[in-house]
């Protein structure tokens, strides 16, 4: 680990969730489920759901503006916009371009990243390269999702998990000794069949038949994804800590993708780390895919769970199948 290497740090964080909350009791009215089952199998109590008018960019813009304000950066200073999303406003243009226009910017590059629930970690990793090689100074990385729009509300195995929200960070060059210390990304395309939306792309355009079969909604083999997450989450944390040369006892907080409390608890056991060192807020937000890590990071900061100099790990896993982890020393 070179001491003089320019590193990227997080200068500001923002989040936004739609006003409407849906409790487990409300879901009991639309599918055969129970609050007891959802809480004991996932840890989720309620989630936020977008209005019919709200698209991914609408949520992302609000989170981005808050991240910029917290970083004390005006939108005009942004050099690059990266948006991680699996629920883009439309196939094209990218949601990043839509957000760029909504922020009143032109000329700055903007693009989307598709890496499922690991999308934010992929976006952060890409954005940090531009900071570290000196190309850009202010990079906006946004994770935004309206999973409710691709949810099959008759499928109890998925509809109780998925939710809407957005989180954003501003990356800037960090002071020596702070910022992103190491990253690890991975993918296993052979597992893609376990978590997908079959229709809506060039393989299977949306037809009335596809709609009838709900193929334009998220399909998941929960058991396979569970097994994958149970293996990859602790593995990714271990690998990134090794790359950063940090002992797990020196970690102040792990901020994992918020999919299922049991996955996070198992990772804590596997890593022999206390569960208190894992940020968990999925009880109130459900699984917001690429937005879950920046939302959890925002709340960790709000609750003073991170202070300057702390070592933290962000870790995600999801459709692809993909995974990724970042180790950082907090502070600028
Ligand atoms: C989906 C998930 C919560 C299911 O939990 P599980 O403990 O594995 O439960 P199972 O799939 O074994 O199902 C157990 C039973 O509960 C039933 N069940 C599934 N969803 C239910 C629900 N919402 N309410 C009540 N019962 C439900 C199943 O039909 C099954 O019934 P059966 O035994 O009669 O066949 C779990 O597999 C999971 O979290 N997977 C990962 C999902 C994920 O994180 N996806 C996103 C990754 S980014």
mmCIF file of C-alpha atoms and ligand atoms in Angstrom:
data_model
loop_
_atom_site.group_PDB
_atom_site.id
_atom_site.type_symbol
_atom_site.label_atom_id
_atom_site.label_comp_id
_atom_site.label_asym_id
_atom_site.label_seq_id
_atom_site.Cartn_x
_atom_site.Cartn_y
_atom_site.Cartn_z
ATOM 1 C CA UNK A 1 0.000 0.000 0.000
ATOM 2 C CA UNK A 2 1.803 3.128 -1.234
ATOM 3 C CA UNK A 3 1.610 5.954 1.304
ATOM 4 C CA UNK A 4 1.742 8.698 -1.326
ATOM 5 C CA UNK A 5 -0.971 7.357 -3.619
ATOM 6 C CA UNK A 6 -3.812 9.817 -4.295
ATOM 7 C CA UNK A 7 -6.981 8.322 -2.833
ATOM 8 C CA UNK A 8 -10.637 9.169 -3.205
ATOM 9 C CA UNK A 9 -12.752 9.903 -0.158
ATOM 10 C CA UNK A 10 -16.435 10.476 0.429
ATOM 11 C CA UNK A 11 -17.039 14.195 0.965
ATOM 12 C CA UNK A 12 -20.832 14.069 1.329
ATOM 13 C CA UNK A 13 -23.696 11.590 1.489
ATOM 14 C CA UNK A 14 -27.399 11.995 0.704
ATOM 15 C CA UNK A 15 -30.484 9.794 0.688
ATOM 16 C CA UNK A 16 -34.120 9.895 -0.222
ATOM 17 C CA UNK A 17 -37.003 7.480 0.192
ATOM 18 C CA UNK A 18 -40.567 8.047 -1.030
ATOM 19 C CA UNK A 19 -43.105 9.202 1.591
ATOM 20 C CA UNK A 20 -45.349 6.175 1.357
ATOM 21 C CA UNK A 21 -44.550 3.281 3.697
ATOM 22 C CA UNK A 22 -46.003 -0.200 3.354
ATOM 23 C CA UNK A 23 -45.991 -2.379 6.459
ATOM 24 C CA UNK A 24 -45.944 -6.155 6.597
ATOM 25 C CA UNK A 25 -49.539 -6.019 7.843
ATOM 26 C CA UNK A 26 -50.513 -4.263 4.612
ATOM 27 C CA UNK A 27 -48.805 -6.976 2.556
ATOM 28 C CA UNK A 28 -50.826 -9.587 4.454
ATOM 29 C CA UNK A 29 -53.840 -8.116 2.627
ATOM 30 C CA UNK A 30 -52.462 -8.718 -0.870
ATOM 31 C CA UNK A 31 -50.507 -12.005 -0.644
ATOM 32 C CA UNK A 32 -50.627 -15.040 1.637
ATOM 33 C CA UNK A 33 -47.971 -14.027 4.133
ATOM 34 C CA UNK A 34 -47.639 -12.826 7.708
ATOM 35 C CA UNK A 35 -45.763 -10.164 9.597
ATOM 36 C CA UNK A 36 -44.288 -12.986 11.694
ATOM 37 C CA UNK A 37 -42.936 -14.841 8.601
ATOM 38 C CA UNK A 38 -41.472 -11.715 6.990
ATOM 39 C CA UNK A 39 -39.799 -10.513 10.176
ATOM 40 C CA UNK A 40 -38.401 -13.882 11.193
ATOM 41 C CA UNK A 41 -37.179 -14.855 7.680
ATOM 42 C CA UNK A 42 -35.897 -11.435 6.558
ATOM 43 C CA UNK A 43 -35.906 -8.865 9.391
ATOM 44 C CA UNK A 44 -38.031 -6.455 7.330
ATOM 45 C CA UNK A 45 -40.880 -4.579 9.066
ATOM 46 C CA UNK A 46 -41.764 -1.932 6.506
ATOM 47 C CA UNK A 47 -40.536 -0.393 3.262
ATOM 48 C CA UNK A 48 -40.999 2.800 1.235
ATOM 49 C CA UNK A 49 -42.789 2.624 -2.104
ATOM 50 C CA UNK A 50 -42.711 5.272 -4.853
ATOM 51 C CA UNK A 51 -45.803 6.965 -6.222
ATOM 52 C CA UNK A 52 -46.933 6.072 -9.747
ATOM 53 C CA UNK A 53 -45.306 9.277 -11.052
ATOM 54 C CA UNK A 54 -41.891 8.703 -9.429
ATOM 55 C CA UNK A 55 -39.097 7.151 -11.496
ATOM 56 C CA UNK A 56 -35.530 6.262 -10.496
ATOM 57 C CA UNK A 57 -34.144 9.644 -11.585
ATOM 58 C CA UNK A 58 -36.649 11.542 -9.402
ATOM 59 C CA UNK A 59 -35.412 9.753 -6.286
ATOM 60 C CA UNK A 60 -31.771 9.961 -7.379
ATOM 61 C CA UNK A 61 -31.825 13.716 -7.968
ATOM 62 C CA UNK A 62 -33.043 14.405 -4.428
ATOM 63 C CA UNK A 63 -30.369 12.152 -2.890
ATOM 64 C CA UNK A 64 -27.716 13.712 -5.161
ATOM 65 C CA UNK A 65 -28.630 17.277 -4.165
ATOM 66 C CA UNK A 66 -28.359 16.362 -0.494
ATOM 67 C CA UNK A 67 -24.975 14.674 -1.020
ATOM 68 C CA UNK A 68 -23.717 17.772 -2.863
ATOM 69 C CA UNK A 69 -24.997 20.089 -0.109
ATOM 70 C CA UNK A 70 -23.333 17.932 2.570
ATOM 71 C CA UNK A 71 -20.093 17.957 0.570
ATOM 72 C CA UNK A 72 -20.423 21.748 0.159
ATOM 73 C CA UNK A 73 -20.097 21.341 -3.596
ATOM 74 C CA UNK A 74 -22.346 23.141 -6.060
ATOM 75 C CA UNK A 75 -23.792 21.047 -8.914
ATOM 76 C CA UNK A 76 -21.740 23.110 -11.375
ATOM 77 C CA UNK A 77 -18.536 21.682 -9.834
ATOM 78 C CA UNK A 78 -19.491 18.054 -10.609
ATOM 79 C CA UNK A 79 -17.099 16.449 -13.133
ATOM 80 C CA UNK A 80 -18.754 13.044 -13.620
ATOM 81 C CA UNK A 81 -22.052 11.355 -12.770
ATOM 82 C CA UNK A 82 -22.326 7.582 -12.295
ATOM 83 C CA UNK A 83 -25.700 6.018 -11.559
ATOM 84 C CA UNK A 84 -26.123 2.442 -10.379
ATOM 85 C CA UNK A 85 -29.616 1.173 -11.054
ATOM 86 C CA UNK A 86 -31.534 -1.896 -12.152
ATOM 87 C CA UNK A 87 -34.706 0.143 -12.602
ATOM 88 C CA UNK A 88 -33.624 2.936 -14.955
ATOM 89 C CA UNK A 89 -36.292 5.424 -16.044
ATOM 90 C CA UNK A 90 -36.174 3.840 -19.512
ATOM 91 C CA UNK A 91 -33.831 1.634 -21.568
ATOM 92 C CA UNK A 92 -32.141 4.770 -22.857
ATOM 93 C CA UNK A 93 -31.100 7.507 -22.386
ATOM 94 C CA UNK A 94 -29.304 6.523 -19.201
ATOM 95 C CA UNK A 95 -30.731 7.594 -15.872
ATOM 96 C CA UNK A 96 -27.389 9.352 -15.259
ATOM 97 C CA UNK A 97 -28.050 11.613 -18.273
ATOM 98 C CA UNK A 98 -31.572 12.326 -17.042
ATOM 99 C CA UNK A 99 -30.187 13.251 -13.607
ATOM 100 C CA UNK A 100 -27.467 15.378 -15.208
ATOM 101 C CA UNK A 101 -30.126 17.456 -16.973
ATOM 102 C CA UNK A 102 -32.249 17.667 -13.822
ATOM 103 C CA UNK A 103 -29.230 19.047 -11.929
ATOM 104 C CA UNK A 104 -28.977 21.752 -14.592
ATOM 105 C CA UNK A 105 -25.651 20.457 -15.922
ATOM 106 C CA UNK A 106 -24.448 19.903 -19.425
ATOM 107 C CA UNK A 107 -21.202 18.635 -20.912
ATOM 108 C CA UNK A 108 -20.152 16.530 -17.899
ATOM 109 C CA UNK A 109 -20.011 12.807 -18.649
ATOM 110 C CA UNK A 110 -22.794 10.653 -17.192
ATOM 111 C CA UNK A 111 -23.461 6.937 -17.443
ATOM 112 C CA UNK A 112 -25.271 4.066 -15.750
ATOM 113 C CA UNK A 113 -23.789 0.945 -14.214
ATOM 114 C CA UNK A 114 -25.733 -2.308 -14.167
ATOM 115 C CA UNK A 115 -24.486 -4.610 -11.445
ATOM 116 C CA UNK A 116 -27.646 -5.387 -9.488
ATOM 117 C CA UNK A 117 -27.446 -4.813 -5.756
ATOM 118 C CA UNK A 118 -23.634 -4.558 -6.032
ATOM 119 C CA UNK A 119 -24.124 -1.608 -8.420
ATOM 120 C CA UNK A 120 -23.212 1.059 -5.900
ATOM 121 C CA UNK A 121 -19.916 -0.666 -5.051
ATOM 122 C CA UNK A 122 -19.153 -1.002 -8.775
ATOM 123 C CA UNK A 123 -20.019 2.701 -9.307
ATOM 124 C CA UNK A 124 -17.895 3.791 -6.356
ATOM 125 C CA UNK A 125 -14.990 1.704 -7.625
ATOM 126 C CA UNK A 126 -15.206 3.197 -11.123
ATOM 127 C CA UNK A 127 -15.602 6.756 -9.815
ATOM 128 C CA UNK A 128 -12.616 6.423 -7.518
ATOM 129 C CA UNK A 129 -10.363 5.497 -10.467
ATOM 130 C CA UNK A 130 -11.041 8.894 -12.060
ATOM 131 C CA UNK A 131 -10.125 10.658 -8.811
ATOM 132 C CA UNK A 132 -7.029 8.571 -8.170
ATOM 133 C CA UNK A 133 -5.609 9.059 -11.667
ATOM 134 C CA UNK A 134 -6.200 12.802 -11.408
ATOM 135 C CA UNK A 135 -8.774 13.069 -14.210
ATOM 136 C CA UNK A 136 -11.607 14.453 -12.074
ATOM 137 C CA UNK A 137 -12.066 16.158 -8.683
ATOM 138 C CA UNK A 138 -15.772 15.765 -7.935
ATOM 139 C CA UNK A 139 -17.548 12.569 -8.877
ATOM 140 C CA UNK A 140 -21.187 11.982 -8.023
ATOM 141 C CA UNK A 141 -22.088 8.312 -7.480
ATOM 142 C CA UNK A 142 -25.794 7.552 -7.080
ATOM 143 C CA UNK A 143 -27.664 4.331 -6.371
ATOM 144 C CA UNK A 144 -31.368 4.661 -7.108
ATOM 145 C CA UNK A 145 -34.151 2.125 -7.464
ATOM 146 C CA UNK A 146 -37.897 1.850 -7.863
ATOM 147 C CA UNK A 147 -38.057 -1.924 -7.524
ATOM 148 C CA UNK A 148 -41.783 -1.645 -6.814
ATOM 149 C CA UNK A 149 -42.277 -1.019 -10.559
ATOM 150 C CA UNK A 150 -40.712 -4.361 -11.510
ATOM 151 C CA UNK A 151 -42.232 -6.323 -8.639
ATOM 152 C CA UNK A 152 -44.774 -9.074 -9.191
ATOM 153 C CA UNK A 153 -47.202 -8.117 -6.438
ATOM 154 C CA UNK A 154 -48.743 -11.593 -6.526
ATOM 155 C CA UNK A 155 -45.400 -13.334 -5.793
ATOM 156 C CA UNK A 156 -45.018 -13.520 -2.015
ATOM 157 C CA UNK A 157 -41.437 -14.733 -2.286
ATOM 158 C CA UNK A 158 -40.231 -11.453 -3.794
ATOM 159 C CA UNK A 159 -42.805 -8.733 -3.091
ATOM 160 C CA UNK A 160 -42.157 -8.789 0.656
ATOM 161 C CA UNK A 161 -38.452 -8.062 0.088
ATOM 162 C CA UNK A 162 -38.271 -5.301 -2.526
ATOM 163 C CA UNK A 163 -38.479 -1.556 -1.974
ATOM 164 C CA UNK A 164 -37.672 1.889 -3.353
ATOM 165 C CA UNK A 165 -35.060 4.497 -2.410
ATOM 166 C CA UNK A 166 -31.936 6.369 -3.429
ATOM 167 C CA UNK A 167 -28.559 7.184 -1.941
ATOM 168 C CA UNK A 168 -25.691 9.272 -3.264
ATOM 169 C CA UNK A 169 -22.114 10.200 -2.426
ATOM 170 C CA UNK A 170 -19.645 12.803 -3.669
ATOM 171 C CA UNK A 171 -16.138 11.446 -4.201
ATOM 172 C CA UNK A 172 -13.191 13.835 -3.895
ATOM 173 C CA UNK A 173 -9.441 13.488 -3.417
ATOM 174 C CA UNK A 174 -8.793 12.589 0.231
ATOM 175 C CA UNK A 175 -6.022 13.765 2.535
ATOM 176 C CA UNK A 176 -3.052 11.375 2.809
ATOM 177 C CA UNK A 177 -3.938 8.362 4.939
ATOM 178 C CA UNK A 178 -7.703 8.702 4.372
ATOM 179 C CA UNK A 179 -10.168 7.515 1.763
ATOM 180 C CA UNK A 180 -10.528 4.357 -0.276
ATOM 181 C CA UNK A 181 -7.803 1.866 0.698
ATOM 182 C CA UNK A 182 -8.770 -1.187 -1.349
ATOM 183 C CA UNK A 183 -11.548 -2.608 -3.477
ATOM 184 C CA UNK A 184 -12.535 -6.054 -4.676
ATOM 185 C CA UNK A 185 -15.115 -6.733 -7.390
ATOM 186 C CA UNK A 186 -16.378 -10.031 -8.739
ATOM 187 C CA UNK A 187 -19.028 -11.644 -10.904
ATOM 188 C CA UNK A 188 -20.329 -15.101 -11.751
ATOM 189 C CA UNK A 189 -22.451 -14.831 -14.882
ATOM 190 C CA UNK A 190 -23.369 -18.503 -14.732
ATOM 191 C CA UNK A 191 -25.579 -17.620 -11.737
ATOM 192 C CA UNK A 192 -27.449 -14.898 -13.629
ATOM 193 C CA UNK A 193 -30.457 -17.165 -14.045
ATOM 194 C CA UNK A 194 -31.151 -17.015 -10.312
ATOM 195 C CA UNK A 195 -32.057 -13.305 -10.242
ATOM 196 C CA UNK A 196 -33.355 -11.659 -13.389
ATOM 197 C CA UNK A 197 -36.074 -9.793 -15.224
ATOM 198 C CA UNK A 198 -36.586 -11.971 -18.332
ATOM 199 C CA UNK A 199 -38.602 -9.569 -20.521
ATOM 200 C CA UNK A 200 -37.920 -6.000 -21.552
ATOM 201 C CA UNK A 201 -34.569 -6.446 -23.264
ATOM 202 C CA UNK A 202 -33.536 -7.560 -26.752
ATOM 203 C CA UNK A 203 -33.781 -11.259 -25.820
ATOM 204 C CA UNK A 204 -37.456 -10.987 -25.001
ATOM 205 C CA UNK A 205 -39.159 -7.687 -25.798
ATOM 206 C CA UNK A 206 -42.250 -6.897 -23.750
ATOM 207 C CA UNK A 207 -45.284 -8.445 -25.431
ATOM 208 C CA UNK A 208 -48.781 -8.979 -24.094
ATOM 209 C CA UNK A 209 -47.848 -12.645 -23.591
ATOM 210 C CA UNK A 210 -44.771 -11.676 -21.562
ATOM 211 C CA UNK A 211 -46.888 -9.347 -19.428
ATOM 212 C CA UNK A 212 -49.493 -12.046 -18.903
ATOM 213 C CA UNK A 213 -46.746 -14.347 -17.582
ATOM 214 C CA UNK A 214 -45.268 -11.546 -15.421
ATOM 215 C CA UNK A 215 -41.958 -11.908 -17.275
ATOM 216 C CA UNK A 216 -41.453 -8.142 -17.116
ATOM 217 C CA UNK A 217 -41.002 -8.420 -13.342
ATOM 218 C CA UNK A 218 -38.193 -9.592 -11.087
ATOM 219 C CA UNK A 219 -37.780 -13.360 -10.837
ATOM 220 C CA UNK A 220 -35.655 -14.892 -8.128
ATOM 221 C CA UNK A 221 -34.557 -18.262 -6.892
ATOM 222 C CA UNK A 222 -34.385 -17.089 -3.278
ATOM 223 C CA UNK A 223 -32.631 -20.199 -2.027
ATOM 224 C CA UNK A 224 -29.786 -19.995 -4.587
ATOM 225 C CA UNK A 225 -29.323 -16.246 -4.038
ATOM 226 C CA UNK A 226 -29.301 -16.838 -0.285
ATOM 227 C CA UNK A 227 -26.545 -19.479 -0.602
ATOM 228 C CA UNK A 228 -24.534 -17.205 -2.898
ATOM 229 C CA UNK A 229 -24.838 -14.232 -0.518
ATOM 230 C CA UNK A 230 -23.947 -16.337 2.534
ATOM 231 C CA UNK A 231 -20.680 -17.316 0.820
ATOM 232 C CA UNK A 232 -19.712 -14.130 -0.994
ATOM 233 C CA UNK A 233 -20.462 -11.484 1.629
ATOM 234 C CA UNK A 234 -17.935 -12.698 4.222
ATOM 235 C CA UNK A 235 -15.456 -13.706 1.500
ATOM 236 C CA UNK A 236 -15.517 -10.216 -0.053
ATOM 237 C CA UNK A 237 -15.040 -8.557 3.351
ATOM 238 C CA UNK A 238 -12.114 -10.806 4.172
ATOM 239 C CA UNK A 239 -10.465 -10.226 0.778
ATOM 240 C CA UNK A 240 -10.797 -6.449 0.845
ATOM 241 C CA UNK A 241 -9.458 -6.249 4.403
ATOM 242 C CA UNK A 242 -6.476 -8.346 3.386
ATOM 243 C CA UNK A 243 -5.848 -6.065 0.394
ATOM 244 C CA UNK A 244 -6.110 -2.992 2.655
ATOM 245 C CA UNK A 245 -3.880 -4.650 5.285
ATOM 246 C CA UNK A 246 -6.461 -4.066 7.992
ATOM 247 C CA UNK A 247 -7.290 -6.586 10.692
ATOM 248 C CA UNK A 248 -11.009 -7.191 11.205
ATOM 249 C CA UNK A 249 -10.586 -6.056 14.824
ATOM 250 C CA UNK A 250 -9.599 -2.655 13.463
ATOM 251 C CA UNK A 251 -12.878 -2.246 11.569
ATOM 252 C CA UNK A 252 -15.328 0.212 13.121
ATOM 253 C CA UNK A 253 -18.302 -0.607 10.898
ATOM 254 C CA UNK A 254 -19.291 -2.884 8.015
ATOM 255 C CA UNK A 255 -22.077 -1.504 5.825
ATOM 256 C CA UNK A 256 -23.505 -4.453 3.896
ATOM 257 C CA UNK A 257 -26.180 -4.500 1.216
ATOM 258 C CA UNK A 258 -29.476 -4.683 3.085
ATOM 259 C CA UNK A 259 -31.134 -7.807 1.668
ATOM 260 C CA UNK A 260 -31.874 -10.035 4.625
ATOM 261 C CA UNK A 261 -30.949 -9.818 8.322
ATOM 262 C CA UNK A 262 -30.117 -13.542 8.399
ATOM 263 C CA UNK A 263 -27.513 -13.103 5.650
ATOM 264 C CA UNK A 264 -25.854 -10.291 7.615
ATOM 265 C CA UNK A 265 -25.959 -12.221 10.904
ATOM 266 C CA UNK A 266 -24.419 -15.269 9.231
ATOM 267 C CA UNK A 267 -21.645 -13.099 7.765
ATOM 268 C CA UNK A 268 -20.903 -11.667 11.209
ATOM 269 C CA UNK A 269 -20.674 -15.187 12.670
ATOM 270 C CA UNK A 270 -18.562 -16.426 9.768
ATOM 271 C CA UNK A 271 -16.152 -13.488 10.103
ATOM 272 C CA UNK A 272 -16.167 -13.804 13.914
ATOM 273 C CA UNK A 273 -17.090 -10.149 14.207
ATOM 274 C CA UNK A 274 -19.742 -8.776 16.597
ATOM 275 C CA UNK A 275 -23.087 -8.125 14.900
ATOM 276 C CA UNK A 276 -22.998 -4.610 16.413
ATOM 277 C CA UNK A 277 -20.271 -3.825 13.889
ATOM 278 C CA UNK A 278 -22.729 -4.372 11.023
ATOM 279 C CA UNK A 279 -25.020 -1.541 10.018
ATOM 280 C CA UNK A 280 -28.577 -2.845 9.665
ATOM 281 C CA UNK A 281 -31.548 -0.676 8.692
ATOM 282 C CA UNK A 282 -33.407 -3.077 6.402
ATOM 283 C CA UNK A 283 -36.156 -3.349 9.020
ATOM 284 C CA UNK A 284 -37.353 0.114 7.908
ATOM 285 C CA UNK A 285 -36.330 0.128 4.242
ATOM 286 C CA UNK A 286 -36.433 -3.449 2.903
ATOM 287 C CA UNK A 287 -34.134 -4.279 -0.005
ATOM 288 C CA UNK A 288 -33.519 -1.125 -2.056
ATOM 289 C CA UNK A 289 -30.850 -2.828 -4.218
ATOM 290 C CA UNK A 290 -28.126 -0.399 -5.330
ATOM 291 C CA UNK A 291 -29.492 2.306 -2.999
ATOM 292 C CA UNK A 292 -29.223 0.278 0.193
ATOM 293 C CA UNK A 293 -25.516 0.828 0.942
ATOM 294 C CA UNK A 294 -25.496 4.652 0.548
ATOM 295 C CA UNK A 295 -28.765 4.860 2.529
ATOM 296 C CA UNK A 296 -27.220 2.790 5.324
ATOM 297 C CA UNK A 297 -24.033 4.883 5.150
ATOM 298 C CA UNK A 298 -26.097 8.069 5.462
ATOM 299 C CA UNK A 299 -27.888 6.741 8.538
ATOM 300 C CA UNK A 300 -24.652 5.471 10.089
ATOM 301 C CA UNK A 301 -23.247 9.004 9.836
ATOM 302 C CA UNK A 302 -26.465 10.564 11.163
ATOM 303 C CA UNK A 303 -26.230 8.248 14.185
ATOM 304 C CA UNK A 304 -22.516 9.023 14.784
ATOM 305 C CA UNK A 305 -21.519 5.403 14.158
ATOM 306 C CA UNK A 306 -18.565 6.552 12.032
ATOM 307 C CA UNK A 307 -15.951 9.107 13.017
ATOM 308 C CA UNK A 308 -12.877 10.439 11.190
ATOM 309 C CA UNK A 309 -10.077 7.883 11.137
ATOM 310 C CA UNK A 310 -12.425 4.888 11.397
ATOM 311 C CA UNK A 311 -11.899 1.935 9.074
ATOM 312 C CA UNK A 312 -15.143 0.968 7.367
ATOM 313 C CA UNK A 313 -16.105 -1.667 4.796
ATOM 314 C CA UNK A 314 -18.920 -1.338 2.261
ATOM 315 C CA UNK A 315 -19.996 -4.647 0.729
ATOM 316 C CA UNK A 316 -22.660 -5.592 -1.806
ATOM 317 C CA UNK A 317 -23.917 -8.620 -3.740
ATOM 318 C CA UNK A 318 -26.705 -9.150 -6.220
ATOM 319 C CA UNK A 319 -27.947 -9.867 -9.729
ATOM 320 C CA UNK A 320 -25.319 -10.901 -12.235
ATOM 321 C CA UNK A 321 -24.404 -12.544 -10.001
ATOM 322 C CA UNK A 322 -22.092 -9.802 -8.778
ATOM 323 C CA UNK A 323 -20.336 -8.794 -5.602
ATOM 324 C CA UNK A 324 -17.950 -6.124 -4.431
ATOM 325 C CA UNK A 325 -16.379 -4.604 -1.341
ATOM 326 C CA UNK A 326 -14.539 -1.397 -0.562
ATOM 327 C CA UNK A 327 -12.380 -0.677 2.506
ATOM 328 C CA UNK A 328 -12.033 2.972 3.499
ATOM 329 C CA UNK A 329 -10.502 5.093 6.212
ATOM 330 C CA UNK A 330 -13.174 7.656 6.941
ATOM 331 C CA UNK A 331 -12.239 11.302 6.631
ATOM 332 C CA UNK A 332 -11.040 13.723 3.993
HETATM 333 C C1 LIG B 1 -36.507 -15.312 -0.026
HETATM 334 C C2 LIG B 1 -36.063 -15.811 1.331
HETATM 335 C C3 LIG B 1 -36.369 -14.776 2.401
HETATM 336 C C4 LIG B 1 -36.844 -17.082 1.655
HETATM 337 O O1 LIG B 1 -36.460 -17.534 2.937
HETATM 338 P P1 LIG B 1 -36.216 -19.078 3.213
HETATM 339 O O2 LIG B 1 -35.999 -19.230 4.645
HETATM 340 O O3 LIG B 1 -35.131 -19.512 2.280
HETATM 341 O O4 LIG B 1 -37.585 -19.678 2.840
HETATM 342 P P2 LIG B 1 -37.852 -20.810 1.764
HETATM 343 O O5 LIG B 1 -37.570 -20.280 0.402
HETATM 344 O O6 LIG B 1 -37.124 -22.032 2.213
HETATM 345 O O7 LIG B 1 -39.382 -21.004 1.927
HETATM 346 C C5 LIG B 1 -39.926 -21.587 3.074
HETATM 347 C C6 LIG B 1 -41.418 -21.615 2.925
HETATM 348 O O8 LIG B 1 -41.921 -20.272 3.079
HETATM 349 C C7 LIG B 1 -42.781 -19.975 1.995
HETATM 350 N N1 LIG B 1 -42.739 -18.553 1.748
HETATM 351 C C8 LIG B 1 -41.966 -17.886 0.852
HETATM 352 N N2 LIG B 1 -42.242 -16.569 0.919
HETATM 353 C C9 LIG B 1 -43.178 -16.426 1.869
HETATM 354 C C10 LIG B 1 -43.854 -15.313 2.393
HETATM 355 N N3 LIG B 1 -43.620 -14.057 1.959
HETATM 356 N N4 LIG B 1 -44.742 -15.502 3.392
HETATM 357 C C11 LIG B 1 -44.995 -16.725 3.851
HETATM 358 N N5 LIG B 1 -44.392 -17.837 3.382
HETATM 359 C C12 LIG B 1 -43.491 -17.666 2.410
HETATM 360 C C13 LIG B 1 -42.285 -20.811 0.853
HETATM 361 O O9 LIG B 1 -43.308 -20.994 -0.095
HETATM 362 C C14 LIG B 1 -41.889 -22.083 1.553
HETATM 363 O O10 LIG B 1 -43.042 -22.836 1.746
HETATM 364 P P3 LIG B 1 -42.986 -24.437 1.633
HETATM 365 O O11 LIG B 1 -42.002 -24.896 2.677
HETATM 366 O O12 LIG B 1 -44.391 -24.835 1.909
HETATM 367 O O13 LIG B 1 -42.532 -24.728 0.243
HETATM 368 C C15 LIG B 1 -34.559 -16.150 1.338
HETATM 369 O O14 LIG B 1 -34.325 -17.249 0.486
HETATM 370 C C16 LIG B 1 -33.719 -15.007 0.903
HETATM 371 O O15 LIG B 1 -33.630 -14.015 1.596
HETATM 372 N N6 LIG B 1 -33.012 -15.152 -0.229
HETATM 373 C C17 LIG B 1 -32.158 -14.124 -0.731
HETATM 374 C C18 LIG B 1 -33.005 -13.084 -1.330
HETATM 375 C C19 LIG B 1 -32.222 -11.854 -1.635
HETATM 376 O O16 LIG B 1 -31.528 -11.378 -0.800
HETATM 377 N N7 LIG B 1 -32.406 -11.360 -2.848
HETATM 378 C C20 LIG B 1 -31.814 -10.172 -3.276
HETATM 379 C C21 LIG B 1 -30.359 -10.314 -3.374
HETATM 380 S S1 LIG B 1 -29.677 -8.836 -3.856
#
